PDB file of C-alpha atoms in Angstrom:
ATOM      1  CA  MET H 254      65.880   4.818  62.008  1.00 68.00           C
ATOM      2  CA  GLU H 255      64.937   1.609  63.770  1.00 76.00           C
ATOM      3  CA  LEU H 256      64.549  -1.574  61.744  1.00 75.00           C
ATOM      4  CA  ALA H 257      61.771  -2.663  64.112  1.00 78.00           C
ATOM      5  CA  ALA H 258      59.659   0.103  62.553  1.00 85.00           C
ATOM      6  CA  PHE H 259      59.649  -1.901  59.303  1.00 87.00           C
ATOM      7  CA  ARG H 260      58.079  -5.083  60.682  1.00 92.00           C
ATOM      8  CA  GLY H 261      55.614  -6.416  58.159  1.00 95.00           C
ATOM      9  CA  ARG H 262      57.878  -5.297  55.300  1.00 96.00           C
ATOM     10  CA  VAL H 263      60.793  -6.974  53.553  1.00 96.00           C
ATOM     11  CA  VAL H 264      63.839  -4.718  53.875  1.00 96.00           C
ATOM     12  CA  LEU H 265      66.967  -4.617  51.750  1.00 96.00           C
ATOM     13  CA  VAL H 266      69.797  -2.809  53.538  1.00 95.00           C
ATOM     14  CA  PHE H 267      72.409  -1.762  50.968  1.00 96.00           C
ATOM     15  CA  TYR H 268      75.870  -0.758  52.256  1.00 96.00           C
ATOM     16  CA  TRP H 269      77.740   1.503  49.869  1.00 96.00           C
ATOM     17  CA  ALA H 270      80.181   4.400  49.481  1.00 97.00           C
ATOM     18  CA  THR H 271      80.475   7.250  47.014  1.00 96.00           C
ATOM     19  CA  ASP H 272      84.003   6.175  46.028  1.00 95.00           C
ATOM     20  CA  CYS H 273      82.834   2.640  45.182  1.00 95.00           C
ATOM     21  CA  ALA H 274      82.167   2.454  41.433  1.00 95.00           C
ATOM     22  CA  VAL H 275      80.346  -0.876  41.736  1.00 93.00           C
ATOM     23  CA  CYS H 276      78.096   0.636  44.424  1.00 94.00           C
ATOM     24  CA  ARG H 277      77.198   3.642  42.295  1.00 93.00           C
ATOM     25  CA  ASP H 278      76.617   1.386  39.277  1.00 93.00           C
ATOM     26  CA  LYS H 279      74.123  -0.669  41.310  1.00 92.00           C
ATOM     27  CA  MET H 280      71.936   2.353  42.140  1.00 94.00           C
ATOM     28  CA  ARG H 281      69.957   2.213  38.873  1.00 93.00           C
ATOM     29  CA  GLU H 282      69.019  -1.430  39.513  1.00 93.00           C
ATOM     30  CA  LEU H 283      68.054  -0.673  43.119  1.00 94.00           C
ATOM     31  CA  ARG H 284      65.805   2.183  42.020  1.00 94.00           C
ATOM     32  CA  ALA H 285      64.199   0.068  39.275  1.00 93.00           C
ATOM     33  CA  ASN H 286      63.293  -2.660  41.752  1.00 92.00           C
ATOM     34  CA  LEU H 287      62.056  -0.106  44.259  1.00 93.00           C
ATOM     35  CA  MET H 288      59.724   1.331  41.623  1.00 94.00           C
ATOM     36  CA  GLY H 289      58.578  -2.123  40.523  1.00 92.00           C
ATOM     37  CA  TRP H 290      57.598  -3.011  44.086  1.00 92.00           C
ATOM     38  CA  LYS H 291      56.210   0.366  45.157  1.00 91.00           C
ATOM     39  CA  THR H 292      52.819  -1.170  45.985  1.00 94.00           C
ATOM     40  CA  GLN H 293      54.393  -4.109  47.837  1.00 95.00           C
ATOM     41  CA  PRO H 294      55.580  -4.304  51.463  1.00 97.00           C
ATOM     42  CA  PHE H 295      59.216  -3.591  50.501  1.00 96.00           C
ATOM     43  CA  THR H 296      61.660  -1.020  51.844  1.00 96.00           C
ATOM     44  CA  LEU H 297      65.122  -0.170  50.552  1.00 96.00           C
ATOM     45  CA  ILE H 298      67.590   1.505  52.913  1.00 95.00           C
ATOM     46  CA  GLY H 299      71.002   2.736  51.831  1.00 96.00           C
ATOM     47  CA  VAL H 300      73.736   2.835  54.474  1.00 95.00           C
ATOM     48  CA  ASN H 301      76.552   5.062  53.331  1.00 96.00           C
ATOM     49  CA  MET H 302      79.994   4.039  54.585  1.00 95.00           C
ATOM     50  CA  ASP H 303      81.959   7.134  53.495  1.00 96.00           C
ATOM     51  CA  ARG H 304      84.585   8.325  55.949  1.00 94.00           C
ATOM     52  CA  ARG H 305      83.559  11.941  55.441  1.00 95.00           C
ATOM     53  CA  ARG H 306      79.953  12.950  55.987  1.00 95.00           C
ATOM     54  CA  GLN H 307      80.301  15.746  53.431  1.00 97.00           C
ATOM     55  CA  ASP H 308      80.967  13.232  50.628  1.00 97.00           C
ATOM     56  CA  TRP H 309      77.648  11.545  51.402  1.00 96.00           C
ATOM     57  CA  LEU H 310      75.819  14.886  51.681  1.00 96.00           C
ATOM     58  CA  ASN H 311      77.215  16.051  48.327  1.00 97.00           C
ATOM     59  CA  TYR H 312      76.008  12.834  46.685  1.00 96.00           C
ATOM     60  CA  GLU H 313      72.565  13.127  48.281  1.00 96.00           C
ATOM     61  CA  GLN H 314      72.301  16.694  46.996  1.00 97.00           C
ATOM     62  CA  LEU H 315      72.989  15.468  43.447  1.00 95.00           C
ATOM     63  CA  VAL H 316      70.415  12.697  43.853  1.00 95.00           C
ATOM     64  CA  ALA H 317      67.814  15.222  45.017  1.00 95.00           C
ATOM     65  CA  GLN H 318      68.423  17.292  41.876  1.00 96.00           C
ATOM     66  CA  ALA H 319      68.627  14.448  39.337  1.00 96.00           C
ATOM     67  CA  ILE H 320      66.401  11.610  40.554  1.00 95.00           C
ATOM     68  CA  PRO H 321      62.595  11.931  40.791  1.00 94.00           C
ATOM     69  CA  ALA H 322      61.335  11.639  44.387  1.00 93.00           C
ATOM     70  CA  PRO H 323      59.468   8.327  43.866  1.00 91.00           C
ATOM     71  CA  GLN H 324      62.747   6.685  42.780  1.00 93.00           C
ATOM     72  CA  ARG H 325      64.713   7.765  45.863  1.00 94.00           C
ATOM     73  CA  PHE H 326      65.215   5.579  48.892  1.00 95.00           C
ATOM     74  CA  ALA H 327      66.148   6.305  52.481  1.00 92.00           C
ATOM     75  CA  SER H 328      69.853   6.861  52.942  1.00 93.00           C
ATOM     76  CA  ILE H 329      71.733   7.199  56.210  1.00 92.00           C
ATOM     77  CA  TRP H 330      75.396   7.880  56.979  1.00 94.00           C
ATOM     78  CA  ALA H 331      77.132   5.248  59.089  1.00 93.00           C
ATOM     79  CA  GLY H 332      79.906   7.528  60.327  1.00 89.00           C
ATOM     80  CA  GLY H 333      77.997   9.400  62.997  1.00 80.00           C
ATOM     81  CA  MET H 334      78.045   8.641  66.706  1.00 75.00           C
ATOM     82  CA  GLU H 335      74.284   8.054  66.632  1.00 78.00           C
ATOM     83  CA  PHE H 336      74.575   5.237  64.059  1.00 80.00           C
ATOM     84  CA  ARG H 337      74.291   1.723  65.491  1.00 78.00           C
ATOM     85  CA  ASP H 338      74.534  -1.290  63.233  1.00 75.00           C
ATOM     86  CA  THR H 339      73.253  -4.457  64.849  1.00 72.00           C
ATOM     87  CA  MET H 340      74.141  -6.614  61.808  1.00 73.00           C
ATOM     88  CA  ASP H 341      77.933  -6.036  61.826  1.00 76.00           C
ATOM     89  CA  ARG H 342      79.630  -3.612  59.503  1.00 80.00           C
ATOM     90  CA  PRO H 343      80.474  -5.106  56.135  1.00 87.00           C
ATOM     91  CA  THR H 344      84.064  -5.904  55.249  1.00 86.00           C
ATOM     92  CA  GLN H 345      83.458  -5.359  51.532  1.00 91.00           C
ATOM     93  CA  LEU H 346      81.430  -2.881  49.506  1.00 95.00           C
ATOM     94  CA  PRO H 347      78.889  -3.119  48.197  1.00 96.00           C
ATOM     95  CA  SER H 348      77.183  -5.419  50.656  1.00 95.00           C
ATOM     96  CA  ALA H 349      73.546  -6.040  51.396  1.00 95.00           C
ATOM     97  CA  CYS H 350      71.293  -7.733  53.921  1.00 94.00           C
ATOM     98  CA  VAL H 351      67.727  -8.911  53.466  1.00 95.00           C
ATOM     99  CA  ILE H 352      65.398  -8.797  56.449  1.00 95.00           C
ATOM    100  CA  ASP H 353      62.071 -10.594  56.308  1.00 96.00           C
ATOM    101  CA  LYS H 354      58.673  -9.306  57.425  1.00 96.00           C
ATOM    102  CA  TYR H 355      59.279 -10.644  60.938  1.00 95.00           C
ATOM    103  CA  GLY H 356      62.541  -8.758  61.395  1.00 92.00           C
ATOM    104  CA  ALA H 357      64.839 -11.753  60.875  1.00 94.00           C
ATOM    105  CA  LEU H 358      68.039 -11.469  58.862  1.00 94.00           C
ATOM    106  CA  VAL H 359      67.623 -14.035  56.082  1.00 95.00           C
ATOM    107  CA  GLU H 360      70.368 -13.206  53.560  1.00 93.00           C
ATOM    108  CA  LYS H 361      73.734 -11.429  53.422  1.00 93.00           C
ATOM    109  CA  TYR H 362      75.538 -10.561  50.213  1.00 93.00           C
ATOM    110  CA  ARG H 363      79.082  -9.289  49.702  1.00 92.00           C
ATOM    111  CA  GLY H 364      80.024  -7.630  46.455  1.00 87.00           C
ATOM    112  CA  ARG H 365      77.428  -7.184  43.747  1.00 85.00           C
ATOM    113  CA  VAL H 366      73.895  -8.077  44.775  1.00 85.00           C
ATOM    114  CA  PRO H 367      73.210 -11.202  42.675  1.00 89.00           C
ATOM    115  CA  VAL H 368      70.182 -11.491  40.406  1.00 86.00           C
ATOM    116  CA  ASP H 369      68.922 -14.344  42.591  1.00 89.00           C
ATOM    117  CA  ALA H 370      68.642 -11.902  45.497  1.00 91.00           C
ATOM    118  CA  TRP H 371      65.742 -10.151  43.768  1.00 91.00           C
ATOM    119  CA  ASN H 372      63.981 -13.498  43.327  1.00 92.00           C
ATOM    120  CA  ARG H 373      64.516 -14.223  47.025  1.00 93.00           C
ATOM    121  CA  ILE H 374      63.067 -10.832  47.957  1.00 94.00           C
ATOM    122  CA  ALA H 375      60.081 -11.423  45.659  1.00 94.00           C
ATOM    123  CA  ASP H 376      59.459 -14.753  47.413  1.00 95.00           C
ATOM    124  CA  LEU H 377      59.550 -13.048  50.818  1.00 95.00           C
ATOM    125  CA  ILE H 378      57.161 -10.275  49.777  1.00 92.00           C
TER     126      ILE H 378
END
Protein backbone atom coordinates (compact mmCIF):
# COMPACT_ATOMS: atom_id res chain seq x y z
CA MET A 1 0.00 0.00 0.00
CA GLU A 2 1.57 3.24 -1.14
CA LEU A 3 0.38 6.51 0.38
CA ALA A 4 1.00 8.21 -2.97
CA ALA A 5 -2.00 6.24 -4.27
CA PHE A 6 -4.22 8.34 -1.98
CA ARG A 7 -3.31 11.76 -3.39
CA GLY A 8 -6.43 13.87 -3.58
CA ARG A 9 -7.72 12.31 -0.35
CA VAL A 10 -7.19 13.19 3.30
CA VAL A 11 -5.72 10.15 5.05
CA LEU A 12 -5.74 9.28 8.74
CA VAL A 13 -3.11 6.65 9.55
CA PHE A 14 -3.97 5.05 12.90
CA TYR A 15 -1.24 3.04 14.67
CA TRP A 16 -2.61 0.48 17.09
CA ALA A 17 -2.18 -2.96 18.66
CA THR A 18 -4.61 -5.64 19.77
CA ASP A 19 -3.24 -5.56 23.33
CA CYS A 20 -3.83 -1.80 23.61
CA ALA A 21 -7.19 -1.23 25.32
CA VAL A 22 -7.26 2.46 24.37
CA CYS A 23 -6.64 1.50 20.73
CA ARG A 24 -9.48 -1.01 20.67
CA ASP A 25 -11.77 1.48 22.43
CA LYS A 26 -11.07 4.04 19.69
CA MET A 27 -12.23 1.72 16.88
CA ARG A 28 -15.93 2.59 17.27
CA GLU A 29 -15.17 6.31 16.88
CA LEU A 30 -12.94 5.66 13.86
CA ARG A 31 -15.66 3.62 12.17
CA ALA A 32 -18.33 6.25 12.93
CA ASN A 33 -16.25 8.99 11.31
CA LEU A 34 -15.44 6.75 8.36
CA MET A 35 -19.15 6.18 7.79
CA GLY A 36 -19.95 9.87 8.22
CA TRP A 37 -17.42 10.81 5.54
CA LYS A 38 -18.02 7.91 3.15
CA THR A 39 -18.90 10.29 0.31
CA GLN A 40 -15.93 12.56 1.04
CA PRO A 41 -12.30 12.22 -0.11
CA PHE A 42 -11.23 10.56 3.17
CA THR A 43 -9.33 7.33 3.79
CA LEU A 44 -8.65 5.61 7.10
CA ILE A 45 -5.73 3.18 7.33
CA GLY A 46 -4.98 1.10 10.40
CA VAL A 47 -1.36 0.09 10.98
CA ASN A 48 -1.20 -2.78 13.42
CA MET A 49 1.92 -2.84 15.59
CA ASP A 50 1.48 -6.30 17.16
CA ARG A 51 4.66 -8.32 17.55
CA ARG A 52 2.93 -11.46 16.32
CA ARG A 53 1.18 -11.44 12.97
CA GLN A 54 -1.28 -14.08 14.18
CA ASP A 55 -2.66 -11.71 16.85
CA TRP A 56 -3.50 -9.20 14.12
CA LEU A 57 -4.98 -11.89 11.85
CA ASN A 58 -7.17 -13.22 14.68
CA TYR A 59 -8.49 -9.71 15.34
CA GLU A 60 -9.15 -9.11 11.64
CA GLN A 61 -11.08 -12.38 11.47
CA LEU A 62 -13.32 -11.21 14.34
CA VAL A 63 -13.83 -7.85 12.63
CA ALA A 64 -14.84 -9.59 9.40
CA GLN A 65 -17.48 -11.58 11.30
CA ALA A 66 -18.83 -8.78 13.52
CA ILE A 67 -18.48 -5.49 11.62
CA PRO A 68 -20.45 -4.74 8.43
CA ALA A 69 -18.17 -4.30 5.39
CA PRO A 70 -18.93 -0.57 4.88
CA GLN A 71 -17.66 0.13 8.42
CA ARG A 72 -14.31 -1.62 7.95
CA PHE A 73 -11.13 0.17 7.00
CA ALA A 74 -7.87 -0.99 5.49
CA SER A 75 -5.57 -2.59 8.02
CA ILE A 76 -1.97 -3.62 7.52
CA TRP A 77 0.53 -5.35 9.81
CA ALA A 78 3.74 -3.43 10.47
CA GLY A 79 5.79 -6.47 11.47
CA GLY A 80 6.51 -7.87 8.03
CA MET A 81 9.70 -7.35 6.05
CA GLU A 82 7.69 -5.72 3.25
CA PHE A 83 6.35 -2.97 5.55
CA ARG A 84 8.09 0.40 5.19
CA ASP A 85 7.02 3.34 7.30
CA THR A 86 8.28 6.65 5.97
CA MET A 87 6.76 8.63 8.88
CA ASP A 88 8.74 7.00 11.74
CA ARG A 89 7.29 4.32 13.95
CA PRO A 90 5.34 5.70 16.88
CA THR A 91 6.76 5.50 20.38
CA GLN A 92 3.31 5.35 21.97
CA LEU A 93 0.04 3.65 21.07
CA PRO A 94 -2.37 4.67 19.89
CA SER A 95 -0.84 7.22 17.57
CA ALA A 96 -2.11 8.81 14.40
CA CYS A 97 -0.96 10.93 11.48
CA VAL A 98 -3.04 13.09 9.18
CA ILE A 99 -1.93 13.48 5.58
CA ASP A 100 -3.50 16.14 3.41
CA LYS A 101 -4.74 15.81 -0.17
CA TYR A 102 -1.28 16.73 -1.49
CA GLY A 103 0.49 13.98 0.43
CA ALA A 104 1.95 16.23 3.14
CA LEU A 105 2.03 15.16 6.78
CA VAL A 106 0.08 17.88 8.59
CA GLU A 107 -0.62 16.45 12.06
CA LYS A 108 0.75 13.80 14.43
CA TYR A 109 -1.03 12.64 17.55
CA ARG A 110 0.24 10.44 20.39
CA GLY A 111 -2.21 8.77 22.70
CA ARG A 112 -5.93 9.22 22.15
CA VAL A 113 -6.85 11.02 18.95
CA PRO A 114 -8.28 14.31 20.27
CA VAL A 115 -11.72 15.57 19.27
CA ASP A 116 -10.05 18.54 17.57
CA ALA A 117 -8.36 16.12 15.16
CA TRP A 118 -11.72 15.36 13.55
CA ASN A 119 -12.35 19.09 13.09
CA ARG A 120 -8.91 19.43 11.49
CA ILE A 121 -9.66 16.54 9.13
CA ALA A 122 -13.04 18.07 8.24
CA ASP A 123 -11.27 21.35 7.39
CA LEU A 124 -8.82 19.50 5.13
CA ILE A 125 -11.55 17.58 3.31
